[in-house]
Amino acid sequence: MIYLDNAATTVQKPQCVIDAVTTALTSGTGNCGRGMNKASLEAGRTVYGCREAVARLFGFPAPVCISFTSNSTEALNTAIMGLIDPSVPGQQVVTTAAEHNSVLRPLYFQKNNGVRLDIAPIGADGVINYRALEKLLSEHTRALVITMASNVTGNITDFTAVGAMLRRLHERTGHKPLLILDASQAAGSLSINAADLDGQGTRADVLCFTGHKSLMGPQGTGGICVMPDITVRPLKRGGSGIRSFDKEHPSVMPEALEAGTLNTHGLAGLSAAVSYIQQEGIDAIHAHEQKLTQQFYDGVRHIPGIRLYGDFRTDSAGKLYDRAPIVSLNIGDTDSAEVSDILSTEYGIATRAGAHCAPLVHKSFGTEAQGMVRFSFGWFTTEQDIAAAVNALAEIQKDIVI
């Protein structure tokens, strides 16, 4: 199988990740924070090591900033429910039409409970309309919730523009909204410094990530990263391993946002994955994925009937500007599921078809019914894989009446 669905999950993991999970499962790793026995202490070391690795990777000042969740969806729900209070009158949240349902659905829930929600549109190339976004921000804006990279178009959010508008708002009103980032598609593929996103001091107050995509970790891992001066109300309450006689869930990080037994075996794998990424170099990984994206784009853009969705601007030499390793397309008016099925059954190429959990993106492009065929590349994708996919699309196109 040629696997080109890395934006959904990476199936090819570094051997060190597999080894770390296996070792954790077979070496007596117990339950973190639940005792002073050897197994529990080993689990504690595993979890703390993962917190350290994630904090370093994303630019957070300390391991205690990192609370683990099962995925980005849980992390984003924790952030949106824990930082936005519908009981506060006049509270507004701003987001964009580029967002995944992991952002949109919790925000719609908050809107139904009285929070004002404003959504900035995207343009014909899927790029966020930053001028419209800035007009939505005000002294009443509690939070700006925004993706770092679109899971449909691969467009990367311009944090130079975002940082500038947040500074202008602060200069004009003295108010600084919280900045909540969805890093689902960026983590592991793009360099992230949450303490300084734009070189001008713009920071992420909260960053939410998942472990199973470009981070190349196991499914069931993820987290919410919170700057030390930000307090998030917990989404879940229960056992924490500390302060068992308190009626309230602990308020200290990272236990404040963790309830119940952690996925310690998965976190062993995630820790190994992050260490692997740092060893290989995030810039080297991004350069590899960017090269593959360029190869795919150059190969398909002249195939008759193919429509590409996203910002594919190039410099004078024809080189694509920076983007996530995602290309979504359609062949004429053919249903995306049909194309994806042909790729899978006849060519052994795995892609994803449909709406990709990003309904406003599809409404913007008018592909609600057709969907899109998404190709997404990763560290283990090869140039031969890309060539095979391009050739397959060229052959499929010949058999489809445009």
mmCIF file of C-alpha atoms in Angstrom:
data_model
loop_
_atom_site.group_PDB
_atom_site.id
_atom_site.type_symbol
_atom_site.label_atom_id
_atom_site.label_comp_id
_atom_site.label_asym_id
_atom_site.label_seq_id
_atom_site.Cartn_x
_atom_site.Cartn_y
_atom_site.Cartn_z
ATOM 1 C CA MET A 1 0.000 0.000 0.000
ATOM 2 C CA ILE A 2 1.136 3.525 -0.831
ATOM 3 C CA TYR A 3 -0.102 5.457 2.181
ATOM 4 C CA LEU A 4 -0.983 9.092 1.448
ATOM 5 C CA ASP A 5 -3.430 9.761 4.293
ATOM 6 C CA ASN A 6 -1.025 11.064 6.924
ATOM 7 C CA ALA A 7 -3.279 14.013 7.787
ATOM 8 C CA ALA A 8 -5.716 11.472 9.226
ATOM 9 C CA THR A 9 -3.068 9.435 11.012
ATOM 10 C CA THR A 10 0.435 8.214 10.296
ATOM 11 C CA VAL A 11 0.553 4.447 9.968
ATOM 12 C CA GLN A 12 4.313 4.234 9.449
ATOM 13 C CA LYS A 13 5.926 4.870 12.833
ATOM 14 C CA PRO A 14 9.619 5.063 13.685
ATOM 15 C CA GLN A 15 10.892 1.782 15.101
ATOM 16 C CA CYS A 16 11.794 3.542 18.344
ATOM 17 C CA VAL A 17 8.098 4.353 18.874
ATOM 18 C CA ILE A 18 7.093 0.731 18.431
ATOM 19 C CA ASP A 19 9.900 -0.363 20.753
ATOM 20 C CA ALA A 20 8.942 2.188 23.423
ATOM 21 C CA VAL A 21 5.297 1.073 23.498
ATOM 22 C CA THR A 22 6.312 -2.584 23.565
ATOM 23 C CA THR A 23 8.768 -1.994 26.388
ATOM 24 C CA ALA A 24 6.203 -0.064 28.412
ATOM 25 C CA LEU A 25 3.712 -2.891 27.958
ATOM 26 C CA THR A 26 6.113 -5.669 28.845
ATOM 27 C CA SER A 27 8.483 -4.201 31.431
ATOM 28 C CA GLY A 28 6.052 -3.599 34.270
ATOM 29 C CA THR A 29 5.056 0.018 33.687
ATOM 30 C CA GLY A 30 2.253 0.757 36.146
ATOM 31 C CA ASN A 31 -0.059 3.660 36.957
ATOM 32 C CA CYS A 32 1.476 7.128 37.239
ATOM 33 C CA GLY A 33 0.928 8.796 40.626
ATOM 34 C CA ARG A 34 -0.819 5.786 42.137
ATOM 35 C CA GLY A 35 1.709 4.557 44.631
ATOM 36 C CA MET A 36 5.410 4.362 45.451
ATOM 37 C CA ASN A 37 5.993 0.926 44.001
ATOM 38 C CA LYS A 38 8.489 0.363 41.210
ATOM 39 C CA ALA A 39 5.842 0.025 38.498
ATOM 40 C CA SER A 40 4.124 3.279 39.460
ATOM 41 C CA LEU A 41 7.396 5.174 39.720
ATOM 42 C CA GLU A 42 8.450 3.926 36.286
ATOM 43 C CA ALA A 43 5.142 5.185 34.875
ATOM 44 C CA GLY A 44 5.760 8.545 36.540
ATOM 45 C CA ARG A 45 9.171 8.819 34.922
ATOM 46 C CA THR A 46 7.696 7.919 31.532
ATOM 47 C CA VAL A 47 4.957 10.547 31.779
ATOM 48 C CA TYR A 48 7.285 13.265 33.074
ATOM 49 C CA GLY A 49 9.783 12.532 30.315
ATOM 50 C CA CYS A 50 7.026 12.977 27.750
ATOM 51 C CA ARG A 51 5.990 16.292 29.326
ATOM 52 C CA GLU A 52 9.611 17.479 29.079
ATOM 53 C CA ALA A 53 9.894 16.430 25.445
ATOM 54 C CA VAL A 54 6.628 18.113 24.403
ATOM 55 C CA ALA A 55 7.450 21.331 26.273
ATOM 56 C CA ARG A 56 10.799 21.549 24.473
ATOM 57 C CA LEU A 57 9.274 20.803 21.073
ATOM 58 C CA PHE A 58 6.582 23.484 21.325
ATOM 59 C CA GLY A 59 8.449 26.150 23.285
ATOM 60 C CA PHE A 60 6.602 25.995 26.599
ATOM 61 C CA PRO A 61 8.628 27.051 29.646
ATOM 62 C CA ALA A 62 8.139 23.975 31.863
ATOM 63 C CA PRO A 63 6.886 20.371 31.802
ATOM 64 C CA VAL A 64 4.004 21.275 34.147
ATOM 65 C CA CYS A 65 2.497 23.309 31.281
ATOM 66 C CA ILE A 66 1.648 20.063 29.493
ATOM 67 C CA SER A 67 -1.503 18.091 30.370
ATOM 68 C CA PHE A 68 -2.218 14.954 28.398
ATOM 69 C CA THR A 69 -5.478 14.106 26.670
ATOM 70 C CA SER A 70 -6.585 11.383 24.279
ATOM 71 C CA ASN A 71 -6.364 13.647 21.197
ATOM 72 C CA SER A 72 -6.770 17.219 19.912
ATOM 73 C CA THR A 73 -10.549 17.028 20.131
ATOM 74 C CA GLU A 74 -10.461 16.488 23.877
ATOM 75 C CA ALA A 75 -7.781 19.156 24.264
ATOM 76 C CA LEU A 76 -9.748 21.734 22.254
ATOM 77 C CA ASN A 77 -12.947 20.958 24.152
ATOM 78 C CA THR A 78 -11.015 21.436 27.397
ATOM 79 C CA ALA A 79 -9.676 24.794 26.244
ATOM 80 C CA ILE A 80 -12.932 26.118 24.803
ATOM 81 C CA MET A 81 -15.096 24.962 27.708
ATOM 82 C CA GLY A 82 -12.512 25.867 30.311
ATOM 83 C CA LEU A 83 -11.640 29.384 29.185
ATOM 84 C CA ILE A 84 -14.940 30.667 27.793
ATOM 85 C CA ASP A 85 -17.721 31.189 30.324
ATOM 86 C CA PRO A 86 -21.235 31.617 28.862
ATOM 87 C CA SER A 87 -22.416 33.170 32.135
ATOM 88 C CA VAL A 88 -20.260 36.249 31.485
ATOM 89 C CA PRO A 89 -22.449 38.720 29.560
ATOM 90 C CA GLY A 90 -21.202 40.199 26.300
ATOM 91 C CA GLN A 91 -18.418 37.675 25.851
ATOM 92 C CA GLN A 92 -17.285 37.074 22.272
ATOM 93 C CA VAL A 93 -15.152 34.409 20.605
ATOM 94 C CA VAL A 94 -13.643 34.741 17.131
ATOM 95 C CA THR A 95 -12.611 31.904 14.838
ATOM 96 C CA THR A 96 -12.311 31.242 11.098
ATOM 97 C CA ALA A 97 -13.995 29.248 8.361
ATOM 98 C CA ALA A 98 -10.794 27.200 8.030
ATOM 99 C CA GLU A 99 -11.462 25.326 11.256
ATOM 100 C CA HIS A 100 -12.064 21.654 11.947
ATOM 101 C CA ASN A 101 -15.205 20.506 13.748
ATOM 102 C CA SER A 102 -13.048 19.954 16.843
ATOM 103 C CA VAL A 103 -13.065 23.742 17.089
ATOM 104 C CA LEU A 104 -16.408 24.559 15.510
ATOM 105 C CA ARG A 105 -18.686 22.196 17.411
ATOM 106 C CA PRO A 106 -17.542 23.221 20.911
ATOM 107 C CA LEU A 107 -17.864 26.852 19.820
ATOM 108 C CA TYR A 108 -21.376 26.279 18.463
ATOM 109 C CA PHE A 109 -22.224 24.707 21.819
ATOM 110 C CA GLN A 110 -20.944 27.806 23.587
ATOM 111 C CA LYS A 111 -22.889 30.015 21.170
ATOM 112 C CA ASN A 112 -26.090 28.136 21.988
ATOM 113 C CA ASN A 113 -25.421 28.940 25.637
ATOM 114 C CA GLY A 114 -25.067 32.684 25.091
ATOM 115 C CA VAL A 115 -21.535 33.345 23.849
ATOM 116 C CA ARG A 116 -21.254 35.571 20.784
ATOM 117 C CA LEU A 117 -19.426 33.717 18.001
ATOM 118 C CA ASP A 118 -17.985 35.448 14.940
ATOM 119 C CA ILE A 119 -16.339 33.565 12.092
ATOM 120 C CA ALA A 120 -13.923 35.166 9.642
ATOM 121 C CA PRO A 121 -14.324 33.931 6.047
ATOM 122 C CA ILE A 122 -11.724 32.352 3.786
ATOM 123 C CA GLY A 123 -11.014 33.385 0.222
ATOM 124 C CA ALA A 124 -11.155 31.536 -3.086
ATOM 125 C CA ASP A 125 -7.754 29.994 -2.286
ATOM 126 C CA GLY A 126 -8.790 28.954 1.211
ATOM 127 C CA VAL A 127 -6.657 31.664 2.827
ATOM 128 C CA ILE A 128 -8.123 33.319 5.886
ATOM 129 C CA ASN A 129 -9.395 36.833 5.193
ATOM 130 C CA TYR A 130 -7.159 38.584 7.705
ATOM 131 C CA ARG A 131 -8.722 41.991 7.119
ATOM 132 C CA ALA A 132 -12.155 40.597 7.958
ATOM 133 C CA LEU A 133 -10.680 38.734 10.924
ATOM 134 C CA GLU A 134 -9.239 41.916 12.398
ATOM 135 C CA LYS A 135 -12.563 43.711 12.061
ATOM 136 C CA LEU A 136 -14.178 41.034 14.229
ATOM 137 C CA LEU A 137 -11.721 41.478 17.101
ATOM 138 C CA SER A 138 -12.752 43.900 19.837
ATOM 139 C CA GLU A 139 -12.369 44.693 23.509
ATOM 140 C CA HIS A 140 -15.104 42.088 24.098
ATOM 141 C CA THR A 141 -13.167 39.259 22.437
ATOM 142 C CA ARG A 142 -12.393 36.633 25.045
ATOM 143 C CA ALA A 143 -10.464 34.365 22.697
ATOM 144 C CA LEU A 144 -9.271 33.888 19.155
ATOM 145 C CA VAL A 145 -9.385 30.167 18.334
ATOM 146 C CA ILE A 146 -7.475 29.365 15.163
ATOM 147 C CA THR A 147 -5.805 26.527 13.320
ATOM 148 C CA MET A 148 -2.082 26.582 12.612
ATOM 149 C CA ALA A 149 -2.541 24.675 9.340
ATOM 150 C CA SER A 150 -5.690 23.635 7.490
ATOM 151 C CA ASN A 151 -6.397 19.919 7.351
ATOM 152 C CA VAL A 152 -8.082 20.418 3.965
ATOM 153 C CA THR A 153 -6.001 22.924 2.004
ATOM 154 C CA GLY A 154 -2.632 22.686 3.752
ATOM 155 C CA ASN A 155 -2.599 26.469 4.063
ATOM 156 C CA ILE A 156 -0.517 27.714 6.990
ATOM 157 C CA THR A 157 -1.926 30.508 9.136
ATOM 158 C CA ASP A 158 0.044 33.756 8.849
ATOM 159 C CA PHE A 159 0.948 34.484 12.458
ATOM 160 C CA THR A 160 2.829 37.605 11.434
ATOM 161 C CA ALA A 161 -0.543 39.013 10.392
ATOM 162 C CA VAL A 162 -2.332 37.583 13.432
ATOM 163 C CA GLY A 163 0.287 38.937 15.826
ATOM 164 C CA ALA A 164 0.151 42.394 14.256
ATOM 165 C CA MET A 165 -3.626 42.628 14.571
ATOM 166 C CA LEU A 166 -3.542 41.473 18.187
ATOM 167 C CA ARG A 167 -0.932 44.139 18.994
ATOM 168 C CA ARG A 168 -3.011 46.817 17.260
ATOM 169 C CA LEU A 169 -6.060 45.752 19.265
ATOM 170 C CA HIS A 170 -4.064 45.942 22.486
ATOM 171 C CA GLU A 171 -2.699 49.388 21.617
ATOM 172 C CA ARG A 172 -6.184 50.632 20.751
ATOM 173 C CA THR A 173 -8.168 49.124 23.629
ATOM 174 C CA GLY A 174 -5.678 47.815 26.180
ATOM 175 C CA HIS A 175 -7.250 44.382 25.737
ATOM 176 C CA LYS A 176 -5.489 41.177 24.723
ATOM 177 C CA PRO A 177 -7.673 38.197 23.791
ATOM 178 C CA LEU A 178 -6.539 34.680 24.585
ATOM 179 C CA LEU A 179 -4.928 32.927 21.631
ATOM 180 C CA ILE A 180 -5.941 29.251 21.431
ATOM 181 C CA LEU A 181 -4.207 27.216 18.722
ATOM 182 C CA ASP A 182 -5.239 24.009 17.030
ATOM 183 C CA ALA A 183 -1.882 22.436 16.146
ATOM 184 C CA SER A 184 -3.297 19.116 14.925
ATOM 185 C CA GLN A 185 -1.765 19.357 11.447
ATOM 186 C CA ALA A 186 1.234 21.486 12.390
ATOM 187 C CA ALA A 187 2.713 19.494 15.266
ATOM 188 C CA GLY A 188 5.580 17.370 14.008
ATOM 189 C CA SER A 189 5.547 18.923 10.548
ATOM 190 C CA LEU A 190 6.175 22.604 11.241
ATOM 191 C CA SER A 191 8.524 24.299 13.675
ATOM 192 C CA ILE A 192 6.503 25.759 16.568
ATOM 193 C CA ASN A 193 7.630 28.192 19.232
ATOM 194 C CA ALA A 194 4.522 28.923 21.274
ATOM 195 C CA ALA A 195 6.353 31.612 23.237
ATOM 196 C CA ASP A 196 7.045 33.608 20.060
ATOM 197 C CA LEU A 197 5.010 32.668 17.009
ATOM 198 C CA ASP A 198 6.021 35.569 14.791
ATOM 199 C CA GLY A 199 9.406 36.798 16.001
ATOM 200 C CA GLN A 200 7.613 39.748 17.578
ATOM 201 C CA GLY A 201 6.623 38.165 20.875
ATOM 202 C CA THR A 202 3.162 36.890 19.936
ATOM 203 C CA ARG A 203 2.540 33.844 22.073
ATOM 204 C CA ALA A 204 0.027 31.043 22.170
ATOM 205 C CA ASP A 205 -1.783 31.037 25.496
ATOM 206 C CA VAL A 206 -2.976 27.500 24.809
ATOM 207 C CA LEU A 207 -1.854 24.979 22.202
ATOM 208 C CA CYS A 208 -3.764 21.765 21.516
ATOM 209 C CA PHE A 209 -2.166 18.833 19.736
ATOM 210 C CA THR A 210 -2.631 15.191 18.866
ATOM 211 C CA GLY A 211 0.075 12.558 18.863
ATOM 212 C CA HIS A 212 -0.992 10.272 16.023
ATOM 213 C CA LYS A 213 -0.555 12.537 12.981
ATOM 214 C CA SER A 214 2.764 14.149 12.012
ATOM 215 C CA LEU A 215 4.153 13.596 15.496
ATOM 216 C CA MET A 216 4.207 9.901 14.507
ATOM 217 C CA GLY A 217 3.063 8.751 17.937
ATOM 218 C CA PRO A 218 0.318 6.277 18.912
ATOM 219 C CA GLN A 219 -3.374 6.979 18.594
ATOM 220 C CA GLY A 220 -5.023 7.903 21.890
ATOM 221 C CA THR A 221 -2.345 10.467 22.750
ATOM 222 C CA GLY A 222 -2.459 14.251 22.673
ATOM 223 C CA GLY A 223 -2.438 17.198 24.974
ATOM 224 C CA ILE A 224 -3.281 20.739 25.984
ATOM 225 C CA CYS A 225 -0.306 23.021 26.575
ATOM 226 C CA VAL A 226 -1.052 26.011 28.806
ATOM 227 C CA MET A 227 1.145 28.995 29.589
ATOM 228 C CA PRO A 228 1.833 29.328 33.349
ATOM 229 C CA ASP A 229 -0.296 32.456 33.890
ATOM 230 C CA ILE A 230 -3.417 30.948 32.282
ATOM 231 C CA THR A 231 -5.960 28.957 34.297
ATOM 232 C CA VAL A 232 -8.248 26.513 32.493
ATOM 233 C CA ARG A 233 -11.262 24.987 34.220
ATOM 234 C CA PRO A 234 -11.161 21.185 33.950
ATOM 235 C CA LEU A 235 -13.403 19.419 31.485
ATOM 236 C CA LYS A 236 -13.329 16.218 33.563
ATOM 237 C CA ARG A 237 -13.034 15.563 37.268
ATOM 238 C CA GLY A 238 -12.015 12.446 39.115
ATOM 239 C CA GLY A 239 -8.997 10.548 40.292
ATOM 240 C CA SER A 240 -5.732 12.450 40.004
ATOM 241 C CA GLY A 241 -3.326 10.621 42.281
ATOM 242 C CA ILE A 242 -3.022 13.666 44.555
ATOM 243 C CA ARG A 243 -5.234 15.401 47.167
ATOM 244 C CA SER A 244 -7.641 12.491 47.331
ATOM 245 C CA PHE A 245 -9.613 13.955 50.267
ATOM 246 C CA ASP A 246 -10.402 17.232 48.495
ATOM 247 C CA LYS A 247 -13.944 17.521 47.174
ATOM 248 C CA GLU A 248 -12.712 19.617 44.251
ATOM 249 C CA HIS A 249 -10.446 18.394 41.512
ATOM 250 C CA PRO A 250 -6.839 19.641 42.001
ATOM 251 C CA SER A 251 -6.229 23.098 40.546
ATOM 252 C CA VAL A 252 -2.479 22.722 40.047
ATOM 253 C CA MET A 253 -1.080 21.854 36.647
ATOM 254 C CA PRO A 254 -0.716 19.426 35.044
ATOM 255 C CA GLU A 255 -3.113 17.329 37.156
ATOM 256 C CA ALA A 256 -5.734 20.099 36.913
ATOM 257 C CA LEU A 257 -6.590 18.996 33.375
ATOM 258 C CA GLU A 258 -6.017 15.263 33.809
ATOM 259 C CA ALA A 259 -8.563 12.963 35.431
ATOM 260 C CA GLY A 260 -8.216 9.207 35.610
ATOM 261 C CA THR A 261 -5.477 6.907 34.407
ATOM 262 C CA LEU A 262 -3.285 8.278 31.635
ATOM 263 C CA ASN A 263 -2.387 6.311 28.513
ATOM 264 C CA THR A 264 1.119 5.730 29.849
ATOM 265 C CA HIS A 265 2.016 3.094 27.269
ATOM 266 C CA GLY A 266 0.950 5.454 24.493
ATOM 267 C CA LEU A 267 2.832 8.338 26.076
ATOM 268 C CA ALA A 268 5.973 6.201 26.102
ATOM 269 C CA GLY A 269 5.557 5.962 22.350
ATOM 270 C CA LEU A 270 4.802 9.666 22.003
ATOM 271 C CA SER A 271 7.898 10.556 24.002
ATOM 272 C CA ALA A 272 9.995 8.384 21.705
ATOM 273 C CA ALA A 273 8.358 9.959 18.660
ATOM 274 C CA VAL A 274 9.131 13.501 19.839
ATOM 275 C CA SER A 275 12.725 12.529 20.590
ATOM 276 C CA TYR A 276 12.977 11.007 17.115
ATOM 277 C CA ILE A 277 11.652 14.205 15.520
ATOM 278 C CA GLN A 278 14.134 16.320 17.445
ATOM 279 C CA GLN A 279 16.953 13.967 16.454
ATOM 280 C CA GLU A 280 16.031 14.057 12.759
ATOM 281 C CA GLY A 281 15.311 17.787 12.933
ATOM 282 C CA ILE A 282 11.921 19.404 12.438
ATOM 283 C CA ASP A 283 13.343 21.585 9.660
ATOM 284 C CA ALA A 284 14.630 18.514 7.809
ATOM 285 C CA ILE A 285 11.240 16.833 8.148
ATOM 286 C CA HIS A 286 9.430 19.902 6.869
ATOM 287 C CA ALA A 287 11.855 20.288 3.959
ATOM 288 C CA HIS A 288 11.281 16.654 2.954
ATOM 289 C CA GLU A 289 7.509 17.030 3.094
ATOM 290 C CA GLN A 290 7.659 20.344 1.232
ATOM 291 C CA LYS A 291 9.716 18.710 -1.536
ATOM 292 C CA LEU A 292 7.138 15.941 -1.888
ATOM 293 C CA THR A 293 4.301 18.470 -1.987
ATOM 294 C CA GLN A 294 6.110 20.386 -4.727
ATOM 295 C CA GLN A 295 6.642 17.178 -6.719
ATOM 296 C CA PHE A 296 2.975 16.234 -6.422
ATOM 297 C CA TYR A 297 1.777 19.733 -7.313
ATOM 298 C CA ASP A 298 4.045 19.944 -10.355
ATOM 299 C CA GLY A 299 2.840 16.525 -11.457
ATOM 300 C CA VAL A 300 -0.928 17.058 -11.209
ATOM 301 C CA ARG A 301 -1.491 20.725 -11.934
ATOM 302 C CA HIS A 302 -1.473 20.245 -15.707
ATOM 303 C CA ILE A 303 -3.648 17.116 -15.763
ATOM 304 C CA PRO A 304 -6.892 18.118 -17.544
ATOM 305 C CA GLY A 305 -9.922 18.372 -15.324
ATOM 306 C CA ILE A 306 -8.069 18.400 -12.010
ATOM 307 C CA ARG A 307 -9.062 21.164 -9.608
ATOM 308 C CA LEU A 308 -6.760 21.970 -6.718
ATOM 309 C CA TYR A 309 -8.032 23.608 -3.515
ATOM 310 C CA GLY A 310 -5.732 25.876 -1.562
ATOM 311 C CA ASP A 311 -3.045 28.502 -1.807
ATOM 312 C CA PHE A 312 -0.547 27.266 -4.390
ATOM 313 C CA ARG A 313 1.277 30.501 -5.028
ATOM 314 C CA THR A 314 4.872 30.117 -6.121
ATOM 315 C CA ASP A 315 7.929 32.336 -6.310
ATOM 316 C CA SER A 316 9.584 33.376 -9.568
ATOM 317 C CA ALA A 317 11.335 30.010 -9.767
ATOM 318 C CA GLY A 318 8.057 28.100 -9.442
ATOM 319 C CA LYS A 319 8.709 27.034 -5.850
ATOM 320 C CA LEU A 320 5.662 26.757 -3.631
ATOM 321 C CA TYR A 321 5.516 29.005 -0.610
ATOM 322 C CA ASP A 322 5.566 27.298 2.776
ATOM 323 C CA ARG A 323 2.625 25.005 3.435
ATOM 324 C CA ALA A 324 1.596 21.831 5.251
ATOM 325 C CA PRO A 325 2.053 18.578 3.261
ATOM 326 C CA ILE A 326 -1.581 18.361 2.152
ATOM 327 C CA VAL A 327 -3.097 18.648 -1.332
ATOM 328 C CA SER A 328 -6.838 18.273 -1.888
ATOM 329 C CA LEU A 329 -8.314 17.962 -5.371
ATOM 330 C CA ASN A 330 -11.148 16.745 -7.558
ATOM 331 C CA ILE A 331 -11.341 15.380 -11.078
ATOM 332 C CA GLY A 332 -14.107 17.234 -12.854
ATOM 333 C CA ASP A 333 -17.448 16.656 -11.177
ATOM 334 C CA THR A 334 -16.712 13.051 -10.211
ATOM 335 C CA ASP A 335 -17.579 12.241 -6.635
ATOM 336 C CA SER A 336 -14.452 12.297 -4.486
ATOM 337 C CA ALA A 337 -15.341 8.941 -2.948
ATOM 338 C CA GLU A 338 -15.325 7.291 -6.374
ATOM 339 C CA VAL A 339 -11.850 8.639 -7.195
ATOM 340 C CA SER A 340 -10.499 7.660 -3.787
ATOM 341 C CA ASP A 341 -11.978 4.169 -4.155
ATOM 342 C CA ILE A 342 -10.345 3.687 -7.563
ATOM 343 C CA LEU A 343 -7.018 4.841 -6.145
ATOM 344 C CA SER A 344 -7.331 2.305 -3.351
ATOM 345 C CA THR A 345 -8.696 -0.740 -5.173
ATOM 346 C CA GLU A 346 -6.870 -0.426 -8.496
ATOM 347 C CA TYR A 347 -3.629 1.293 -7.504
ATOM 348 C CA GLY A 348 -3.165 0.484 -3.830
ATOM 349 C CA ILE A 349 -2.997 4.178 -2.920
ATOM 350 C CA ALA A 350 -4.625 5.280 0.335
ATOM 351 C CA THR A 351 -6.183 8.763 0.360
ATOM 352 C CA ARG A 352 -9.202 10.283 2.056
ATOM 353 C CA ALA A 353 -12.382 11.476 0.392
ATOM 354 C CA GLY A 354 -15.350 13.456 1.660
ATOM 355 C CA ALA A 355 -15.766 16.509 3.844
ATOM 356 C CA HIS A 356 -12.763 16.052 6.186
ATOM 357 C CA CYS A 357 -14.699 17.350 9.237
ATOM 358 C CA ALA A 358 -14.310 20.933 7.996
ATOM 359 C CA PRO A 359 -17.773 21.943 6.747
ATOM 360 C CA LEU A 360 -17.143 25.671 6.327
ATOM 361 C CA VAL A 361 -14.167 25.003 4.067
ATOM 362 C CA HIS A 362 -16.352 22.909 1.787
ATOM 363 C CA LYS A 363 -19.118 25.503 1.812
ATOM 364 C CA SER A 364 -16.570 28.120 0.779
ATOM 365 C CA PHE A 365 -15.413 25.978 -2.151
ATOM 366 C CA GLY A 366 -18.870 24.669 -3.030
ATOM 367 C CA THR A 367 -17.857 21.035 -2.513
ATOM 368 C CA GLU A 368 -20.404 20.043 0.111
ATOM 369 C CA ALA A 369 -21.782 17.252 -2.083
ATOM 370 C CA GLN A 370 -18.681 16.262 -4.047
ATOM 371 C CA GLY A 371 -16.196 16.452 -1.211
ATOM 372 C CA MET A 372 -12.481 16.381 -2.012
ATOM 373 C CA VAL A 373 -9.803 13.757 -2.470
ATOM 374 C CA ARG A 374 -7.072 14.558 0.034
ATOM 375 C CA PHE A 375 -3.466 13.494 -0.427
ATOM 376 C CA SER A 376 -1.266 14.028 2.613
ATOM 377 C CA PHE A 377 2.401 13.201 2.884
ATOM 378 C CA GLY A 378 4.714 12.337 5.739
ATOM 379 C CA TRP A 379 8.284 11.666 6.746
ATOM 380 C CA PHE A 380 8.163 8.108 5.382
ATOM 381 C CA THR A 381 6.563 9.063 2.055
ATOM 382 C CA THR A 382 8.955 8.650 -0.872
ATOM 383 C CA GLU A 383 9.378 10.348 -4.230
ATOM 384 C CA GLN A 384 8.404 7.024 -5.809
ATOM 385 C CA ASP A 385 5.110 7.143 -3.901
ATOM 386 C CA ILE A 386 4.406 10.604 -5.286
ATOM 387 C CA ALA A 387 5.249 9.560 -8.845
ATOM 388 C CA ALA A 388 2.893 6.580 -8.565
ATOM 389 C CA ALA A 389 0.071 8.815 -7.317
ATOM 390 C CA VAL A 390 0.567 11.330 -10.134
ATOM 391 C CA ASN A 391 0.575 8.561 -12.746
ATOM 392 C CA ALA A 392 -2.555 7.025 -11.229
ATOM 393 C CA LEU A 393 -4.434 10.333 -11.380
ATOM 394 C CA ALA A 394 -3.406 10.836 -14.997
ATOM 395 C CA GLU A 395 -4.748 7.391 -15.907
ATOM 396 C CA ILE A 396 -7.955 7.818 -13.924
ATOM 397 C CA GLN A 397 -8.586 11.162 -15.572
ATOM 398 C CA LYS A 398 -8.490 9.555 -19.021
ATOM 399 C CA ASP A 399 -11.304 7.202 -18.022
ATOM 400 C CA ILE A 400 -13.510 9.934 -16.574
ATOM 401 C CA VAL A 401 -15.724 12.075 -18.772
ATOM 402 C CA ILE A 402 -14.996 15.667 -17.735
#
